[in-house]
Amino acid sequence: MPDLLLELFSEEIPARMQQGALEHLQAALHKALGVTASEGFATPRRLAVIINDMPAIQPDITTELKGPKIDAPEAALNGFLKKNNLGLADLEKRDGIYFATTHSKGRATEEILKPIIEDMLEKFPWPKSMRWGSGSAIWVRPLQSILCIFDGKIIPVEFAGIKAGNATYGHRFLASQPMIIHKVAEYEKSLDKSFVIASRKKRKAEIIRQAEDIAAANKLSVKKDDALLEEVVGLVEFPVLLMGKIDDKFMDLPPEVLTMVMRSHQKYFALQNDDGSLSANFLITSNMQTEDKGRAIIAGNERVLRARFADARFFWDTDRKKPLSEWAEGLKTVTYHAKLGSVADKVDRIKNLAMQIISKSGFAGERPAMAEIAVMRAAELCKADLVTGMVGEFAELQGIMGRYYAMQQNEPQQVADAIRDHYRPQGPGDIIPTEIVSICVALADKIDTIISMFAIGEKPTGSKDPFALRRAALGVIRIIRENKVRLPLEILLTKDQIKAVALYKAHEKLVKKTEKKLHEPHKIGKYLSVNETAFEDIPEDAEDKMIKSIIDFFYDRLKVMLKEEGYRHDVIDAILAVVDEAEKDGGKKYYDFISIFERVKALQEFLLSENGTNLLAAYKRSTNILSAEEKKYKVCYKAEILNDDLKEVEEQDLAGLLENISGELDNLKHHEMFTEAMVKFSELRRPLDLFFEKIMVNAEDKKIRNARLCLLSKLRSIMGSIADFSKIEG
């Protein structure tokens, strides 16, 4: 069967766009041609797709057309016949409607390829694109040639003033002459001979192989950097790795600075010594094979790198001339958000939240004053490095440089570490802060971001989350869970906290009155904070609604995390339903993630056991009987045990067991021994089976029936104090 090869050859495609473009190209061809598999190639100068074993002739098409009703006007029927080139004999009557079945002979695949490919190229969705010359076609970079062959024949596709042929080009410098491709199977081999590794996967493997070989030969290892590797794969067609050396005079710069300069500006791979420290050597990925074995390339790259490091040295020396507290003053002129004031305003909110966290989580321990001082200091300085020269040049070093500058000015180590760690975790694979001061500031920063953005209406919607609030919420949950922090969130989501932030948003009426003042964003917060009338423009229930929406947002993230770990959605819902309704302290609900995790784990394990399965069946039978009777008599049976009205042995045994379990359960819940609580539930299995085997719940005697229904209500109440078992499926 014939094969198709399509190659789009252009000027250099940005590395970050290559893989997405290739995937779209393959998906578009699959959909248009009805195929399910293809081989894709992406290099800096080309996108190519090969589809093997395509049919030479497309399958016949049978189409059923629905016409007018049988009693429709004659003009409607004639119009239908004319439009579809049909006669009255071609119609059949069915359910009072005319239908026609048409058969189209399958066209030659060769004939349909040209319009399909041209339409696809016209609509290609590049993230950024351009026009060039006098043409109107749009592509990511100027297109230079199109190769399109099917069954050994050229398909005359035309786009951007270029007509497709059967020629391609090798390496820009090492083999720039055109090559004629007669057969699809020749394509990759021909490029290989012309110093182009067309397969992205093979190019990546070759870079890794060369890097590891060079590192091992010098008793070093390659510093892992998957993002850089993916980018470098898209920068070269024929990778040749070379090793350079950093000048000794720069080796006293922080290793993060050296690494960032190399990866950000020059795309070099850093190397490590046996002890994990940064090596003075680095790897260059060249796109050339030279007669001098790369000596000139290495020398040129080392020369450029010296200039880059000299710039970094300037920032390093200049930044250290001022203490972080002075740098922090500059945050007042940096806008965090037009509706939320400056970064300095955010720091004030972080300080307030961090102090609440350390005081309400029990972190302070035996020396609360010392811990609170450290938290306050870390919160004050946590964003100070944002206005330094080094972070201005390399935003990725925020926090990292703050830690170095804090250590230079002899701040306590826990304060310096907190400045770095409060940004963590920055993703699912990142580590979390584990020290008390770092935990407090990290939680405060993330929680403030969520509260602030919710207050001004910047909630995530669908797939859009421009302020990374979902990541912040998952970070909060991970920090709390993995450090076993007893910090119910609602103690931080107070009306005062919400209202203080809501003032920055204000009401439309207030905005209109103060339009001129609001043109100066850094003054918005100051103006609204002293204008008491702003409170009047906030609806009475706004804070309560906002607190609920934030809690719901955290619950959604919690569900996502638990589902990814393999916990069932109905188990999660069963626990959250109980926590949301039942857990109170002084009339105020608390949301303790540690307790929720333990409950979910215990319930899922219990339901996987034989006792859990059987008890769930008995529980559902009980609640079904209860629900039916409560609906029938429009009453809610009390969760109590009426011993005087329970005469049979089976019901007395069940009542006695429920009384015992009820008392023990309160103690187990208090100590969060949820697995042990589930074991207690297991004791109910046999008595419940005997109860339903021997006892008729809906007895004719009203008094006895009421007692038995109250007994079942007691069972529902006891089990419902741990989880809402009605939400469990099956």
XYZ file of C-alpha atoms in Angstrom:
730
model
C 0.000 0.000 0.000
C 1.260 3.532 -0.770
C 2.895 5.879 1.764
C 2.600 9.637 2.250
C 5.469 11.995 3.156
C 4.876 15.664 3.907
C 7.763 17.934 4.935
C 7.528 21.683 5.635
C 11.008 23.219 5.467
C 11.523 26.731 6.870
C 13.806 29.093 8.715
C 14.437 28.160 12.369
C 11.281 27.260 14.311
C 11.399 28.312 18.007
C 12.237 25.274 20.124
C 9.230 25.704 22.399
C 6.822 25.491 19.424
C 8.177 22.457 17.579
C 6.568 19.605 19.492
C 3.131 21.230 19.680
C 3.225 22.052 15.969
C 4.172 18.493 15.061
C 1.382 17.064 17.214
C -1.149 19.375 15.561
C 0.109 18.453 12.089
C -0.251 14.751 12.825
C -3.682 15.143 14.446
C -4.982 17.228 11.526
C -3.821 14.646 8.979
C -5.250 11.784 11.030
C -8.652 13.449 11.174
C -8.774 14.486 7.524
C -7.519 11.168 6.127
C -9.147 8.812 8.616
C -5.900 7.255 9.802
C -4.815 6.502 13.353
C -1.015 6.353 13.205
C 1.881 8.284 11.713
C 5.554 8.953 12.296
C 6.527 12.546 13.046
C 9.805 14.443 12.740
C 10.635 17.885 14.128
C 13.917 19.767 13.878
C 14.676 23.501 14.062
C 14.142 23.757 10.292
C 11.470 21.215 9.448
C 8.237 19.496 10.388
C 7.577 16.191 8.658
C 4.996 13.410 8.838
C 5.052 9.938 7.282
C 1.854 7.888 7.011
C 2.411 4.320 5.885
C 0.057 1.885 4.159
C -2.621 4.306 3.030
C -5.357 3.094 0.677
C -4.909 4.120 -2.954
C -8.690 4.560 -3.241
C -10.873 6.020 -0.493
C -13.836 3.877 0.631
C -17.252 4.343 -0.947
C -19.604 6.628 0.970
C -23.274 5.900 1.625
C -25.324 8.828 2.885
C -28.947 8.954 4.028
C -30.734 12.241 3.328
C -33.825 13.290 5.241
C -36.373 15.081 3.048
C -39.659 16.879 3.639
C -42.797 15.336 5.141
C -44.987 13.348 2.773
C -47.786 15.887 3.099
C -45.461 18.885 2.595
C -46.151 21.312 -0.264
C -45.050 20.115 -3.716
C -42.566 23.009 -3.976
C -40.678 21.718 -0.916
C -40.415 18.232 -2.432
C -39.252 19.557 -5.812
C -36.626 21.748 -4.108
C -35.260 18.746 -2.193
C -35.056 16.662 -5.387
C -33.356 19.405 -7.372
C -30.846 20.240 -4.648
C -29.689 16.632 -4.382
C -30.030 15.726 -8.086
C -32.604 13.042 -7.325
C -35.796 11.736 -8.932
C -39.028 10.721 -7.258
C -38.091 7.072 -7.784
C -35.012 7.562 -5.573
C -37.145 8.324 -2.483
C -38.625 6.019 0.105
C -41.368 6.783 2.599
C -40.727 6.137 6.267
C -42.692 7.382 9.283
C -44.430 9.990 7.162
C -41.150 11.453 5.799
C -39.269 11.130 2.513
C -35.769 9.650 2.723
C -33.127 9.176 0.050
C -29.971 7.064 0.148
C -27.033 8.196 -1.985
C -23.904 6.248 -2.884
C -20.629 8.001 -3.730
C -17.764 6.132 -5.343
C -14.560 6.464 -3.361
C -12.083 8.926 -4.891
C -8.415 8.263 -5.476
C -6.422 9.269 -2.369
C -4.004 11.117 -4.619
C -6.830 13.471 -5.697
C -7.970 14.459 -2.197
C -4.536 15.119 -0.677
C -3.867 18.485 -2.344
C -6.996 20.347 -1.077
C -6.802 18.717 2.362
C -3.158 19.684 2.946
C -3.565 23.203 1.528
C -6.572 23.870 3.764
C -4.674 22.538 6.785
C -1.671 24.809 6.104
C -3.924 27.852 5.674
C -5.493 27.222 9.105
C -2.347 26.147 10.977
C -2.565 27.559 14.551
C 0.937 28.809 15.382
C 1.154 30.573 18.793
C 3.049 33.342 17.003
C 3.395 33.715 13.247
C 4.554 36.158 10.561
C 4.161 37.303 6.962
C 7.177 37.867 4.738
C 7.857 39.339 1.334
C 4.812 40.470 -0.615
C 2.706 37.374 0.122
C -0.240 37.102 2.484
C 0.471 33.586 3.802
C 1.211 33.191 7.510
C 3.765 30.781 8.997
C 5.948 30.732 12.075
C 9.051 31.659 10.032
C 9.552 32.112 6.272
C 8.723 28.840 4.545
C 11.371 27.732 2.026
C 10.149 24.479 0.525
C 7.456 21.817 0.713
C 8.094 18.144 0.072
C 4.970 16.081 -0.570
C 5.041 12.655 -2.203
C 2.443 9.881 -2.249
C 3.120 6.487 -3.773
C 6.330 7.918 -5.256
C 4.484 10.780 -6.994
C 4.636 14.489 -6.190
C 1.379 15.944 -4.860
C 1.308 19.523 -6.251
C 0.452 21.255 -2.974
C 0.832 25.057 -3.138
C 1.178 27.367 -0.148
C 2.905 30.705 0.491
C 3.920 30.918 -3.148
C 5.749 27.578 -2.956
C 4.829 24.529 -5.018
C 5.619 21.164 -3.478
C 8.336 18.963 -4.921
C 10.330 15.900 -3.903
C 13.471 17.670 -2.634
C 14.665 18.304 0.905
C 17.801 19.778 2.439
C 20.359 18.499 4.902
C 22.461 20.370 7.469
C 22.722 24.111 6.781
C 26.562 24.062 6.667
C 27.653 20.438 6.446
C 25.358 19.283 3.599
C 23.310 22.138 2.203
C 22.710 20.739 -1.290
C 19.146 19.585 -2.128
C 18.388 15.859 -2.017
C 15.737 14.174 -4.125
C 13.508 11.758 -2.198
C 12.029 9.100 -4.495
C 10.624 6.807 -1.822
C 9.247 7.588 1.625
C 11.508 4.949 3.176
C 14.561 6.922 1.975
C 13.666 10.107 3.887
C 15.187 9.566 7.335
C 18.224 7.677 6.003
C 18.986 10.440 3.498
C 18.870 13.082 6.218
C 21.115 10.977 8.446
C 23.738 10.951 5.682
C 23.364 14.738 5.406
C 24.065 15.375 9.119
C 20.455 15.748 10.235
C 18.939 13.545 12.946
C 15.293 14.066 12.025
C 13.772 12.154 14.928
C 13.444 14.294 18.050
C 13.589 11.168 20.212
C 16.841 10.004 18.613
C 18.375 13.491 18.866
C 17.539 13.632 22.554
C 19.047 10.188 23.145
C 22.209 11.233 21.292
C 22.605 14.378 23.414
C 22.189 12.365 26.621
C 24.676 9.720 25.417
C 27.375 12.236 24.506
C 26.850 14.247 27.701
C 27.124 11.200 29.942
C 30.174 9.883 28.078
C 32.046 13.185 28.393
C 31.076 13.562 32.056
C 32.109 10.011 32.924
C 35.449 10.413 31.142
C 36.182 13.387 33.414
C 34.790 11.736 36.590
C 31.846 14.151 36.654
C 28.065 13.883 36.296
C 25.528 15.950 34.371
C 23.294 18.160 36.519
C 19.716 17.052 35.810
C 17.723 19.683 33.926
C 14.872 18.201 31.894
C 13.504 21.567 30.744
C 16.891 22.638 29.354
C 17.345 19.260 27.647
C 13.969 19.582 25.907
C 14.905 23.067 24.693
C 18.357 22.083 23.439
C 16.879 19.175 21.469
C 14.941 21.795 19.516
C 17.983 23.984 18.840
C 20.178 21.572 16.870
C 19.819 19.106 14.002
C 23.179 17.405 14.470
C 24.260 17.645 18.138
C 27.963 17.662 18.945
C 28.731 18.125 22.647
C 31.909 19.880 23.771
C 33.282 20.646 27.218
C 34.324 24.142 28.300
C 35.683 25.576 31.558
C 34.618 28.424 33.828
C 37.329 30.902 34.821
C 38.446 30.270 38.405
C 37.826 33.920 39.353
C 34.073 33.390 38.964
C 33.810 30.184 40.961
C 33.129 32.087 44.212
C 29.764 33.266 42.832
C 26.764 31.293 44.174
C 26.412 28.053 42.212
C 22.782 28.902 41.406
C 23.980 32.107 39.728
C 26.602 30.268 37.675
C 24.094 27.622 36.631
C 21.390 30.159 35.786
C 23.730 32.259 33.633
C 24.827 29.153 31.734
C 21.343 27.700 31.168
C 19.406 30.928 30.645
C 21.752 32.843 28.361
C 23.855 30.145 26.736
C 21.904 26.863 27.068
C 24.888 25.043 28.594
C 24.596 21.923 30.738
C 26.158 22.236 34.184
C 28.397 19.446 35.494
C 28.791 18.238 39.070
C 31.616 16.783 41.106
C 31.296 13.506 42.995
C 30.125 15.366 46.131
C 27.325 17.131 44.236
C 29.088 20.507 44.115
C 29.156 22.500 40.885
C 32.080 21.667 38.623
C 34.158 24.332 36.857
C 33.382 22.504 33.599
C 30.240 22.732 31.502
C 28.860 21.238 28.285
C 28.161 23.124 25.053
C 25.747 21.617 22.508
C 27.083 22.597 19.112
C 25.315 22.118 15.796
C 28.615 21.669 13.957
C 31.311 19.113 13.405
C 34.637 20.878 12.854
C 38.137 19.855 11.792
C 39.700 21.306 14.957
C 37.380 19.143 17.094
C 35.507 22.179 18.395
C 38.448 24.084 19.911
C 37.428 27.383 18.286
C 33.793 26.862 19.321
C 34.826 26.180 22.925
C 37.088 29.244 23.026
C 34.336 31.471 21.616
C 31.754 30.204 24.081
C 34.125 30.603 27.028
C 34.777 34.182 25.952
C 31.045 34.962 25.819
C 30.521 33.252 29.158
C 33.202 35.390 30.824
C 31.294 38.509 29.796
C 28.049 37.075 31.156
C 29.692 36.148 34.448
C 31.217 39.629 34.695
C 27.694 41.056 34.541
C 26.566 38.638 37.231
C 29.573 39.628 39.365
C 28.518 43.277 39.077
C 24.973 42.493 40.260
C 26.308 40.317 43.094
C 28.679 42.974 44.383
C 26.210 45.843 43.945
C 23.257 44.088 45.589
C 25.284 43.307 48.720
C 26.076 46.964 49.343
C 22.569 47.484 50.747
C 20.924 45.373 53.467
C 17.741 43.555 52.537
C 15.673 45.837 54.763
C 16.644 48.781 52.521
C 15.852 46.811 49.383
C 12.453 46.044 50.927
C 11.627 49.761 50.946
C 11.645 49.643 47.162
C 8.697 47.224 47.196
C 6.407 50.174 47.896
C 6.819 51.348 44.296
C 6.284 47.894 42.746
C 2.638 47.194 41.907
C 1.496 43.733 42.928
C -1.912 44.191 41.308
C -3.770 47.352 40.372
C -6.599 46.417 42.754
C -4.357 45.077 45.523
C -1.756 47.775 45.943
C 1.998 47.256 46.017
C 4.197 44.283 46.839
C 4.865 46.039 50.155
C 1.114 45.829 50.868
C 1.251 42.104 50.163
C 4.212 41.732 52.538
C 2.156 43.403 55.285
C -0.617 40.874 54.749
C 1.897 38.002 54.748
C 3.273 39.202 58.095
C -0.200 39.293 59.595
C -1.081 35.805 58.354
C 2.296 34.297 59.290
C 1.923 35.532 62.873
C -1.567 34.037 63.055
C -0.267 30.728 61.735
C 2.533 30.398 64.280
C 0.275 31.389 67.157
C -2.682 29.189 66.184
C -0.870 26.095 64.958
C 1.135 25.405 68.098
C 4.406 25.771 66.200
C 6.040 28.197 68.613
C 6.782 25.446 71.148
C 8.847 26.125 74.225
C 10.334 29.430 72.972
C 7.388 31.209 71.344
C 8.932 34.671 71.469
C 12.065 33.583 69.566
C 10.043 31.713 66.943
C 7.639 34.592 66.449
C 10.524 37.052 66.039
C 12.067 34.835 63.346
C 8.756 34.473 61.507
C 8.176 38.238 61.597
C 11.668 38.952 60.290
C 11.437 36.354 57.513
C 8.058 37.710 56.426
C 9.426 41.281 56.342
C 12.327 40.272 54.074
C 10.768 37.471 52.006
C 10.147 39.628 48.902
C 12.998 42.115 49.298
C 15.234 40.546 46.658
C 12.621 41.188 43.948
C 14.041 44.681 43.433
C 17.713 43.629 43.429
C 19.771 43.676 40.241
C 20.392 39.936 40.178
C 16.713 38.967 40.430
C 15.855 41.690 37.948
C 18.116 39.894 35.472
C 17.175 36.342 36.501
C 13.649 36.203 37.921
C 14.079 32.471 38.562
C 16.544 33.336 41.364
C 13.928 35.088 43.516
C 14.163 33.782 47.047
C 17.475 32.066 46.312
C 19.337 35.386 46.151
C 17.385 36.696 49.120
C 18.754 33.782 51.140
C 22.348 34.533 50.114
C 21.994 38.245 50.871
C 20.385 37.460 54.238
C 23.288 35.182 55.179
C 25.767 37.873 54.072
C 24.217 40.309 56.544
C 24.183 37.699 59.340
C 20.444 37.108 59.547
C 19.551 33.906 61.451
C 19.834 30.809 59.287
C 16.137 29.969 59.706
C 15.219 33.453 58.439
C 17.522 33.110 55.418
C 16.163 29.658 54.608
C 12.566 30.883 54.901
C 13.232 33.623 52.312
C 14.224 30.915 49.832
C 11.730 28.259 50.862
C 8.548 30.324 51.076
C 8.104 29.965 47.294
C 8.059 26.171 47.600
C 6.555 23.953 46.367
C 6.468 25.404 42.853
C 5.022 22.259 41.315
C 4.054 18.665 42.115
C 7.661 17.489 41.881
C 9.129 20.251 44.047
C 10.108 19.771 47.688
C 8.179 21.494 50.474
C 9.518 23.653 53.321
C 9.978 21.650 56.512
C 11.286 24.164 59.071
C 8.836 26.064 61.286
C 9.694 29.574 60.069
C 9.706 28.532 56.407
C 6.374 26.730 56.781
C 4.675 29.750 58.372
C 5.848 32.215 55.715
C 5.189 29.808 52.815
C 1.639 29.153 53.990
C 1.011 32.853 54.583
C 2.242 33.810 51.116
C 0.108 31.221 49.311
C -3.017 31.741 51.400
C -2.791 35.513 50.947
C -2.500 35.085 47.184
C -5.659 32.969 47.121
C -7.626 35.280 49.443
C -6.527 38.398 47.574
C -7.349 37.111 44.118
C -10.725 35.762 45.210
C -11.475 39.132 46.818
C -11.023 40.984 43.520
C -12.858 38.366 41.457
C -9.809 36.729 39.853
C -10.901 33.125 40.428
C -9.675 30.349 38.136
C -12.158 29.550 35.378
C -12.081 26.367 33.318
C -8.525 25.779 32.175
C -7.503 29.394 32.830
C -5.588 30.126 36.008
C -3.332 33.127 35.275
C -2.307 33.615 38.903
C -1.585 29.894 39.526
C -4.118 29.706 42.368
C -4.647 25.967 41.903
C -0.918 25.394 42.319
C -0.914 27.623 45.419
C -3.811 25.675 46.968
C -2.136 22.324 46.286
C 1.037 23.748 47.820
C -0.846 24.726 50.980
C -2.406 21.268 51.243
C 0.943 19.519 50.704
C 2.729 21.661 53.305
C 0.000 21.013 55.871
C -0.263 17.323 55.120
C 3.397 16.359 54.822
C 4.435 18.397 57.869
C 1.357 17.285 59.834
C 0.458 20.899 60.607
C -2.710 21.173 62.689
C -4.003 24.313 61.040
C -7.727 24.414 60.258
C -7.906 26.968 57.467
C -11.025 28.766 58.562
C -9.265 30.335 61.539
C -7.301 32.316 58.941
C -10.288 33.116 56.724
C -11.809 35.661 59.069
C -14.170 38.425 58.049
C -11.615 41.041 59.050
C -8.996 39.469 56.792
C -11.419 39.224 53.887
C -12.759 42.718 54.432
C -9.282 44.248 54.599
C -8.529 42.850 51.166
C -12.006 43.555 49.789
C -11.443 47.250 50.424
C -8.918 47.290 47.602
C -11.549 46.057 45.201
C -14.274 48.463 46.347
C -17.694 48.906 44.835
C -18.352 50.244 41.328
C -20.033 53.260 42.898
C -16.889 54.066 44.893
C -14.656 53.522 41.858
C -16.645 56.024 39.832
C -16.473 58.619 42.609
C -12.696 58.269 42.918
C -11.765 57.668 39.289
C -8.927 60.170 39.226
C -7.315 58.727 42.340
C -7.604 55.191 40.964
C -5.453 56.168 37.976
C -2.500 55.927 40.386
C -2.513 52.223 41.369
C 0.091 52.484 44.138
C -2.194 54.907 46.015
C -5.388 52.855 45.755
C -4.770 50.818 48.898
C -3.859 53.880 50.973
C -6.947 55.810 49.897
C -9.448 53.020 50.469
C -7.970 51.968 53.815
C -8.735 55.361 55.350
C -12.091 55.802 53.662
C -14.589 54.192 56.037
C -17.447 54.634 53.554
C -15.892 51.850 51.494
C -17.239 49.339 54.035
C -20.756 50.449 53.168
C -20.234 49.415 49.571
C -19.477 45.804 50.509
C -22.671 43.673 50.687
C -23.444 42.260 54.132
C -22.959 38.617 53.160
C -19.970 39.210 50.844
C -17.386 37.968 53.352
C -19.352 34.811 54.193
C -19.785 33.984 50.504
C -16.105 34.594 49.867
C -15.036 32.364 52.753
C -17.284 29.581 51.457
C -15.975 29.925 47.894
C -12.366 29.749 49.127
C -13.092 26.669 51.257
C -14.870 25.026 48.307
C -11.851 25.849 46.138
C -9.524 24.100 48.606
C -11.911 21.133 48.755
C -11.814 20.822 44.960
C -8.002 20.765 44.997
C -8.062 18.261 47.852
C -10.349 15.983 45.845
C -8.036 16.175 42.839
C -5.034 15.235 44.978
C -6.805 12.309 46.635
C -8.176 10.952 43.351
C -4.690 11.053 41.809
C -3.510 8.967 44.770
C -6.133 6.313 44.005
C -8.880 7.172 46.500
C -12.454 6.715 45.284
C -14.532 9.818 44.609
C -17.513 8.507 46.615
C -15.276 7.811 49.630
C -13.913 11.353 49.454
C -17.427 12.821 49.167
C -18.633 10.714 52.099
C -15.926 12.129 54.367
C -16.174 15.734 53.196
C -19.960 15.722 53.686
C -19.519 14.826 57.358
C -16.633 17.236 57.958
C -18.576 20.065 56.372
C -21.657 19.524 58.500
C -20.555 17.954 61.756
C -17.148 19.208 62.864
C -17.665 22.273 65.007
C -15.851 24.007 67.823
C -17.770 26.683 69.646
C -20.250 26.904 66.777
C -17.520 27.517 64.188
C -16.605 24.968 61.518
C -13.011 23.894 61.120
C -11.388 22.277 58.110
C -8.461 20.150 59.202
C -6.771 18.492 56.213
C -4.849 16.013 58.367
C -8.090 14.681 59.828
C -9.684 14.481 56.380
C -6.776 12.476 54.943
C -6.863 10.028 57.853
C -10.631 9.560 57.567
C -10.492 8.944 53.799
C -7.694 6.402 54.166
C -9.459 4.535 56.984
C -12.820 4.453 55.186
C -11.403 3.168 51.881
C -9.464 0.410 53.625
C -12.573 -0.557 55.606
C -14.781 -0.739 52.505
C -12.271 -3.042 50.804
C -12.705 -5.587 53.613
C -15.458 -8.226 53.738
C -16.866 -6.708 56.938
C -17.009 -3.293 55.291
C -18.868 -4.605 52.239
C -21.437 -6.461 54.308
C -21.918 -3.667 56.811
C -22.471 -1.180 53.983
C -25.244 -3.395 52.602
C -26.897 -3.587 56.030
C -26.510 0.180 56.518
C -28.174 0.912 53.175
C -31.003 -1.453 54.042
C -31.465 0.392 57.337
C -31.446 3.839 55.776
C -33.809 2.759 52.989
C -36.348 1.575 55.559
C -35.882 4.756 57.590
C -36.166 7.056 54.577
C -39.344 5.334 53.395
C -41.006 5.586 56.816
C -39.888 9.182 57.410
C -41.283 10.163 54.024
C -44.497 8.243 54.628
C -45.223 9.744 58.055
C -43.429 13.076 57.462
C -41.328 12.659 60.619
C -37.628 12.321 61.473
C -37.002 9.493 63.902
C -34.760 10.400 66.817
C -31.378 8.727 67.156
C -32.146 7.168 70.527
C -32.566 3.745 72.059
C -35.902 2.995 73.732
C -34.873 -0.067 75.746
C -38.289 -0.553 77.413
C -39.914 -1.057 74.020
C -37.304 -3.458 72.644
C -38.358 -6.963 73.697
C -36.586 -9.348 71.334
C -33.099 -10.659 72.033
C -31.704 -9.600 68.629
C -32.852 -6.006 68.961
C -31.675 -5.805 72.572
C -28.246 -7.131 71.572
C -27.980 -4.567 68.758
C -29.114 -1.770 71.078
C -26.539 -2.696 73.724
C -23.744 -2.842 71.162
C -24.721 0.553 69.719
C -24.642 2.064 73.227
C -21.138 0.707 73.838
C -19.810 1.729 70.422
C -21.269 5.227 70.744
C -19.246 5.905 73.897
C -16.048 4.372 72.554
C -16.421 6.161 69.226
C -16.311 9.605 70.806
C -12.955 8.776 72.373
C -11.567 7.301 69.145
C -12.636 10.347 67.118
C -11.144 12.678 69.691
C -7.790 10.930 69.309
C -8.292 10.644 65.515
C -8.060 6.856 65.613
C -10.245 6.436 62.550
C -8.927 3.012 61.561
C -9.813 1.751 65.038
C -13.244 3.358 64.667
C -13.813 1.356 61.493
C -12.819 -1.808 63.360
C -15.531 -0.957 65.872
C -18.041 -0.736 63.055
C -17.052 -4.267 62.052
C -18.534 -5.495 65.344
C -21.960 -4.443 64.075
C -21.981 -6.795 61.137
C -23.238 -10.007 62.838
C -25.779 -8.341 65.185
C -27.225 -6.410 62.247
C -27.526 -9.567 60.133
C -29.389 -11.307 62.985
C -31.572 -8.251 63.544
C -32.812 -8.186 59.956
C -33.090 -11.986 59.896
C -35.269 -12.228 63.000
C -36.947 -8.826 63.433
C -39.751 -7.236 61.446
C -38.985 -3.511 61.677
C -42.436 -2.311 60.600
C -44.338 -4.104 63.334
C -48.091 -3.591 63.607
C -47.684 -2.206 67.126
C -46.923 1.486 66.616
C -44.865 1.759 69.796
C -42.638 -1.209 68.897
C -42.256 0.021 65.295
C -41.210 3.447 66.558
C -38.599 1.929 68.897
C -37.106 -0.172 66.120
C -36.967 2.771 63.705
C -35.276 4.885 66.395
C -32.760 2.058 66.801
C -31.971 2.219 63.084
C -31.742 6.011 63.328
C -29.185 5.549 66.124
C -27.167 3.276 63.820
C -27.340 5.910 61.060
C -26.228 8.629 63.466
C -23.279 6.668 64.874
C -21.918 5.645 61.478
C -22.705 9.074 60.059
C -20.444 10.730 62.625
C -17.456 9.298 60.724
C -18.727 9.362 57.129
C -21.905 9.861 55.135
C -22.284 6.235 54.072
C -25.264 7.128 51.876
C -22.786 8.591 49.364
C -20.921 5.293 48.997
C -21.761 3.600 45.708
C -22.583 -0.074 45.402
